[in-house]
Coordinates of C-alpha atoms in Angstrom, one line a residue:
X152 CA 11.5 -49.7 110.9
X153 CA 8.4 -48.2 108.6
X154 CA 7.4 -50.6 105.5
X155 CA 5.8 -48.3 102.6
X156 CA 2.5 -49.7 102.1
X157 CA 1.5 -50.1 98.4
X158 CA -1.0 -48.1 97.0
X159 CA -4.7 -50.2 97.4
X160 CA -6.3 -51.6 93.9
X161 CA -9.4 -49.1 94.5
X162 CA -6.8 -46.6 94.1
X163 CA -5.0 -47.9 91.1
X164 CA -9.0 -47.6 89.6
X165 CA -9.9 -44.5 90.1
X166 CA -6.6 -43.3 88.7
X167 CA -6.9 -45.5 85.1
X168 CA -10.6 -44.4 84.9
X169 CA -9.5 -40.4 85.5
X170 CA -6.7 -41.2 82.8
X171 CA -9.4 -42.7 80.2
X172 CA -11.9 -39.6 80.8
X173 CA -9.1 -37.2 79.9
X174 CA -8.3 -38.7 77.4
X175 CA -11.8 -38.6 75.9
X176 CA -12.6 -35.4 76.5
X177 CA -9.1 -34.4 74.6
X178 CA -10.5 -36.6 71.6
X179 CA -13.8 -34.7 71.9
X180 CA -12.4 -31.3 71.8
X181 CA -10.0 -32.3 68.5
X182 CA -12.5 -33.6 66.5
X183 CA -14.9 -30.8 67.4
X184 CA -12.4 -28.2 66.8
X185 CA -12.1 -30.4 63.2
X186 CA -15.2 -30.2 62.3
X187 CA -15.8 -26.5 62.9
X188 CA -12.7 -26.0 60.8
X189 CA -14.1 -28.1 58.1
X190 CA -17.4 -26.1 58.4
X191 CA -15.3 -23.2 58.2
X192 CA -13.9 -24.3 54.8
X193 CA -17.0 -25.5 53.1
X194 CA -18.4 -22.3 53.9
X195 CA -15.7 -20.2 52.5
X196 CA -15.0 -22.6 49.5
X197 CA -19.4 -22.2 49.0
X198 CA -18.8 -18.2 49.3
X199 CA -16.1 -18.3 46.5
X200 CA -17.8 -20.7 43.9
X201 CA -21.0 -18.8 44.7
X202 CA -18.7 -15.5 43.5
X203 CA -17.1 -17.5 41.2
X204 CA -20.7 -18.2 39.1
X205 CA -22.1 -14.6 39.7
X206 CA -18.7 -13.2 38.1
X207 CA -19.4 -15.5 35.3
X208 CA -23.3 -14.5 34.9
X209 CA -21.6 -10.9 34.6
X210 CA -19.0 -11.8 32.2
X211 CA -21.8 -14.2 30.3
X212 CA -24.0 -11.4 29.9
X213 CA -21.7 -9.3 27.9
X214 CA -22.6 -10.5 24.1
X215 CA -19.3 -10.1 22.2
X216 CA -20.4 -8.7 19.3
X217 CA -19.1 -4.7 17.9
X218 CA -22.2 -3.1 18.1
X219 CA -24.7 0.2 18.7
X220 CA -28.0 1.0 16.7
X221 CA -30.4 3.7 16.4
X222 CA -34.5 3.0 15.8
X223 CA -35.3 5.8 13.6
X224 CA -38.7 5.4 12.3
X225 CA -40.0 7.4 9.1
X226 CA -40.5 10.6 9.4
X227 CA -41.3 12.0 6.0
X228 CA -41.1 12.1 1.9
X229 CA -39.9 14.6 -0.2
X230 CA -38.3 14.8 -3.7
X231 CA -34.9 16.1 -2.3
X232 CA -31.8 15.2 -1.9
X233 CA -29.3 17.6 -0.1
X234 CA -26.1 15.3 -0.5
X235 CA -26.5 15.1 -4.1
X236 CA -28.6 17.8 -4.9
X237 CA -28.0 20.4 -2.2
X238 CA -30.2 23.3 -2.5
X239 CA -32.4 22.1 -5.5
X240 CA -36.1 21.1 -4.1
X241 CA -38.0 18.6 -6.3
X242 CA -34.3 17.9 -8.2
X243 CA -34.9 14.1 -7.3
X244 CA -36.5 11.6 -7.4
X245 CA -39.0 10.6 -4.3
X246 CA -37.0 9.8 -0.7
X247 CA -38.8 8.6 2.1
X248 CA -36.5 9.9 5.3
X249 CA -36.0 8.7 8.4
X250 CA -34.5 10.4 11.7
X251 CA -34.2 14.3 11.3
X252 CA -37.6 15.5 10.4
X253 CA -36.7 18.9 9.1
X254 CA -34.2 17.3 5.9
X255 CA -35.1 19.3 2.9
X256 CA -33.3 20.0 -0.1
X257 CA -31.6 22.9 1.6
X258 CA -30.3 21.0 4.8
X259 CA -26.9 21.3 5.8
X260 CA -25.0 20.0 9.3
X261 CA -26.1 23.3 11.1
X262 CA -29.6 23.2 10.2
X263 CA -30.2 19.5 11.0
X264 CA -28.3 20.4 14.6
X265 CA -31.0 22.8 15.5
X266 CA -33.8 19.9 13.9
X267 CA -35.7 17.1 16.0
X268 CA -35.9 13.5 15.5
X269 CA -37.6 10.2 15.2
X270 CA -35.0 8.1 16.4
X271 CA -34.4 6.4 19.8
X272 CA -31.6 7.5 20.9
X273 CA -32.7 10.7 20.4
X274 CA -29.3 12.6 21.0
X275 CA -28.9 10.6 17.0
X276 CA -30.1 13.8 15.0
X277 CA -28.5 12.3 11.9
X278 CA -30.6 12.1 8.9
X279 CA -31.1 8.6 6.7
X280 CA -33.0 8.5 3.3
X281 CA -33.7 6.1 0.7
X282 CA -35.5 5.8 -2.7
X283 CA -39.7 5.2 -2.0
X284 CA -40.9 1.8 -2.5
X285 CA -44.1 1.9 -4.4
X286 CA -46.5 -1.3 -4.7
X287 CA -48.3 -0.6 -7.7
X288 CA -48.9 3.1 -7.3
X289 CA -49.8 3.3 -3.9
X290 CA -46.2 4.3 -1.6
X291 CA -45.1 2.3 1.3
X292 CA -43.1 2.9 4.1
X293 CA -41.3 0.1 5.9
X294 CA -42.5 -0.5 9.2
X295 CA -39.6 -1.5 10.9
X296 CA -36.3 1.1 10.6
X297 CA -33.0 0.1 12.2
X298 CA -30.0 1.8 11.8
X299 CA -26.8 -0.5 13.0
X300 CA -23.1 0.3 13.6
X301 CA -21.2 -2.0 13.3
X302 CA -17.1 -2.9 13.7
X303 CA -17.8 -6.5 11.7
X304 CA -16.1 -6.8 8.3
X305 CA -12.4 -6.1 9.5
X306 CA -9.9 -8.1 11.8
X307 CA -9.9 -7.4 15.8
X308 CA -7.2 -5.0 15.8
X309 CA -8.7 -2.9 13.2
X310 CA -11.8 -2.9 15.1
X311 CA -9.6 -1.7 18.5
X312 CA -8.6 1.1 16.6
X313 CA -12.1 2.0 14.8
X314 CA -12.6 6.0 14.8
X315 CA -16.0 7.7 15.8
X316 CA -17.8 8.9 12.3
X317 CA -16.8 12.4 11.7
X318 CA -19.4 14.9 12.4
X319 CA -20.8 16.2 9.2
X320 CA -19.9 13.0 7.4
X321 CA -21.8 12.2 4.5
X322 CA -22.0 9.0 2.2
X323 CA -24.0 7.5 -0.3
X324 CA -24.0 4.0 -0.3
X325 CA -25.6 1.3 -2.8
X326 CA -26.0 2.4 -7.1
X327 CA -28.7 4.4 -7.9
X328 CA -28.1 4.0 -11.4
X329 CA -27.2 0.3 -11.5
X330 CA -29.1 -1.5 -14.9
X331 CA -28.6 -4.6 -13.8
X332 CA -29.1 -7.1 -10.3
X333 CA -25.1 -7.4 -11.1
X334 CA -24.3 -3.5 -11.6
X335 CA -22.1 -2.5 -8.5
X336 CA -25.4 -3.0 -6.3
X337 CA -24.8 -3.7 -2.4
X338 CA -28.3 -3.9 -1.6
X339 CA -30.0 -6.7 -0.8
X340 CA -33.9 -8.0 -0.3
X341 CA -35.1 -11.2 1.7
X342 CA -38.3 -11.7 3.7
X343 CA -38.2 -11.4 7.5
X344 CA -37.9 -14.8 9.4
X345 CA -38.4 -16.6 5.9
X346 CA -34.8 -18.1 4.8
X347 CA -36.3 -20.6 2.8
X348 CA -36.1 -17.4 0.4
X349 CA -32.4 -16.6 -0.9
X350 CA -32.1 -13.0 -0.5
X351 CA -31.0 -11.2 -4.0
X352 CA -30.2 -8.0 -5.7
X353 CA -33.9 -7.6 -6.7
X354 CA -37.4 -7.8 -5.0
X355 CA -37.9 -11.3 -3.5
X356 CA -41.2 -13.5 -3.5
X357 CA -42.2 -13.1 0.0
X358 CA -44.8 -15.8 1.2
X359 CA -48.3 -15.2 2.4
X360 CA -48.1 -12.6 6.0
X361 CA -44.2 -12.3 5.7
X362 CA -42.6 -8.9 5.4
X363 CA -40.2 -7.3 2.4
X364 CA -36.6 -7.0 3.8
X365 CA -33.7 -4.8 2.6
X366 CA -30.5 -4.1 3.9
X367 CA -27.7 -2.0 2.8
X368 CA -23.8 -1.7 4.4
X369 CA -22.3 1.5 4.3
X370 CA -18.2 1.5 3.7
X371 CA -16.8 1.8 7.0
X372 CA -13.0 2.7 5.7
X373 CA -12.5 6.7 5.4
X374 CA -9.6 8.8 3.8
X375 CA -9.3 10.6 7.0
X376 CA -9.7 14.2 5.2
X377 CA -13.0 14.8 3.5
X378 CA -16.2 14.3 4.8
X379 CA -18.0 14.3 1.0
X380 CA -16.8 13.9 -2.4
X381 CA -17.5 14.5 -6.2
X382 CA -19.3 11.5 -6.3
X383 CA -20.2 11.4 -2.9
X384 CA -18.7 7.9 -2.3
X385 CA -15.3 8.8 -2.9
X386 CA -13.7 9.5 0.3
X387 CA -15.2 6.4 1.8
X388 CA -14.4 2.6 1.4
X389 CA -14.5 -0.8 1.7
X390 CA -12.6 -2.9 3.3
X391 CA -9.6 -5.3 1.5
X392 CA -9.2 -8.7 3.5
X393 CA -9.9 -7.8 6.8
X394 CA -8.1 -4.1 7.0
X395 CA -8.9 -0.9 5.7
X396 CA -6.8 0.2 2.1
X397 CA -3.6 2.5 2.3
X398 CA -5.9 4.7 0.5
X399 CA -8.5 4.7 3.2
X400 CA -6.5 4.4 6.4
X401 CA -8.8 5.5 8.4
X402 CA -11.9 2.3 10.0
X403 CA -15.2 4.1 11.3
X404 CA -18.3 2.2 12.1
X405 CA -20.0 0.4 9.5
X406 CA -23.7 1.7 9.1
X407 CA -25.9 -1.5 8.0
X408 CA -29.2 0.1 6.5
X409 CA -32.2 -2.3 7.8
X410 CA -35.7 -2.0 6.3
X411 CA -38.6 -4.0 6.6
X412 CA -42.0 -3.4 4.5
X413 CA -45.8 -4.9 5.0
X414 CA -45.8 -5.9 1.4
X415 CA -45.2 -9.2 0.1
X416 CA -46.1 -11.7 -2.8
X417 CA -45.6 -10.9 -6.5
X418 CA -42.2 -8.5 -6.8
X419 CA -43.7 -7.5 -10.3
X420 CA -45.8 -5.2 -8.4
X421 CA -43.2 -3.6 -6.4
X422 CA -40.7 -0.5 -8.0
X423 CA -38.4 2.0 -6.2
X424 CA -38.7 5.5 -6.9
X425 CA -35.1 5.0 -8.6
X426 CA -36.7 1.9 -10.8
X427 CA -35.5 -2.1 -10.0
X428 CA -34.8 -3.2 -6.7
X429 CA -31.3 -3.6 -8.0
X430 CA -31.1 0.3 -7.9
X431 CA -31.8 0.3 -3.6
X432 CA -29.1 2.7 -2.5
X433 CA -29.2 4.7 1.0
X434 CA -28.0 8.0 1.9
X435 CA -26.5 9.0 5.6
X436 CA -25.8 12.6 6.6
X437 CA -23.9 12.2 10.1
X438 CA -25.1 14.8 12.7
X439 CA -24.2 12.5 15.6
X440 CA -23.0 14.7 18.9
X441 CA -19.6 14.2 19.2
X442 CA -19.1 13.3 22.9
X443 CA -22.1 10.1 22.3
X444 CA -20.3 9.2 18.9
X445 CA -17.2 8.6 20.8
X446 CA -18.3 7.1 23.6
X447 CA -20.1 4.5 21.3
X448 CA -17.1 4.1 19.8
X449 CA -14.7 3.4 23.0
X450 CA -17.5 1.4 24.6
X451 CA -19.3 -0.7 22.4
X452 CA -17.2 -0.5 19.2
X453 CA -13.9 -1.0 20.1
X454 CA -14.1 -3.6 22.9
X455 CA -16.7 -5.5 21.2
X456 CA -19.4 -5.6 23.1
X457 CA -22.9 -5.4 21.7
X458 CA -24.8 -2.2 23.0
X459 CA -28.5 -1.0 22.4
X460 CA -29.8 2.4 21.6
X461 CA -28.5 3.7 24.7
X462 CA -25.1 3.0 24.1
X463 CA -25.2 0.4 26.9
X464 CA -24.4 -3.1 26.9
X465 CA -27.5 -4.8 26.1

């Protein structure tokens, strides 16, 4: 008779120590594999906020703010006026004119087409005039000219809907006539990076190396049918709590008129070829291109997103 002999307790070792190792190496190879997945993830989840933050820098950098502008330093002065007196030299009083350099009395949209200009951009062959400023007797000419367009002044869905300015639009904005610093005057005069001053209707006390400041908005709500009237203001308004009049369907860009002059201290000294600074008024003959009016328009206007002279966000 054969007796099965039990397995020997060297055996029984070897087998509970091949058991263990297996074991560990199984362990091993899990918590490897766990941590390359977990290196894996921080990875991905680094990639995505990295994304994440250079999607915001882009969507940071986009100022929110309806806007494109035009730098159109002075070009030259002239006692002319072809908005309200068209073909009359020397009808007017004295204008100092920025933008199209060949605006005479006798300038109309063709002949300012075919003209030059002083502005940056300079596809912006649109011509801008106001009264002269004179300090004593001696003229002055502002030293800083910026022309803004704005779609501020209305609610956000009258902005989405803002039209480009109509090509040979013209408008005369602020009262030429005005006898008083109450008298239907939009103008008004401050001192550049001085608000201690409180801007008015009339010239300002600017301190000691400060600059005189004057700015003018144009009405940004049109009939949608003329581009001039009788009185050459007319066809254009402003707007009525937040939206353009029945009257006036029609929102454009509103053109803010910024001027700033080396002259400062005593406003007795200072006059406007039109008299007071109460009588600051601005004329605007549109001779915009029409393709880079409308694309101002869609890109910069409409979506509210402030752009520079190149029509670009800036």
């Amino acid at each position: 008779m054969l007796h099965h002999r039990r397995p020997s307790w060297r055996r029984r070792v070897v087998a509970l120590a091949l058991a263990a190792l297996t074991a560990s190496l199984l362990q091993t190879n899990m918590s490897s594999a766990s941590t390359e997945a977990t290196e894996v993830t921080e990875v991905t989840e680094t990639a995505r906020t990295t994304d994440n933050a250079r999607s915001g820098d882009k969507a940071a950098a986009v100022v929110r703010v309806s806007e494109f502008l035009a730098e159109c330093p002075y070009s030259h002065r002239a006692p002319d006026d072809p908005i309200v007196f068209p073909g009359l030299p020397g009808a007017s009083h004295m204008h100092s004119f920025f933008g199209n350099d060949t605006t005479n009395a006798r300038s109309d949209v063709n002949s300012l087409a075919q003209g030059r200009t002083t502005c940056a951009p300079q596809e912006d062959l649109s011509s801008y005039w106001v009264p002269t400023l004179y300090d004593g007797d001696r003229e002055v000419e502002p030293t800083g000219t910026t022309f803004y367009y704005l779609g501020e002044g209305v609610r956000d869905d009258i902005i989405a809907q803002t039209q480009p300015l109509p090509y040979g639009l013209r408008i005369v904005a602020g009262n030429a006539k005005a006898t008083g610093p109450t008298d239907d005057t939009r103008a008004r005069w401050s001192c550049l990076h001085h608000g201690e001053v409180n801007p008015s209707t009339d010239f300002v006390n600017c301190p000691a190396g400060a600059m005189l400041e004057s700015y003018l908005d144009f009405p940004q709500c049109w009939n949608g049918r003329d581009l001039d009237s009788a009185d050459h203001k007319s066809h254009m308004s402003y707007p009525v709590a937040g939206a353009c009049p029945a009257t006036h369907p029609v929102p454009v860009p509103k053109l803010r008129q910024v001027l700033r002059y080396p002259v400062n201290g005593d406003p007795a000294r200072f006059r406007l070829a039109s008299g007071r600074g109460y009588t600051m008024h601005g004329d605007f003959f549109n001779v915009w291109p029409v393709a880079e009016m409308e694309r101002r328009v869609r890109d910069c206007i409409r979506p509210i997103i402030k752009c520079g002279a190149d029509g670009r966000p800036s």
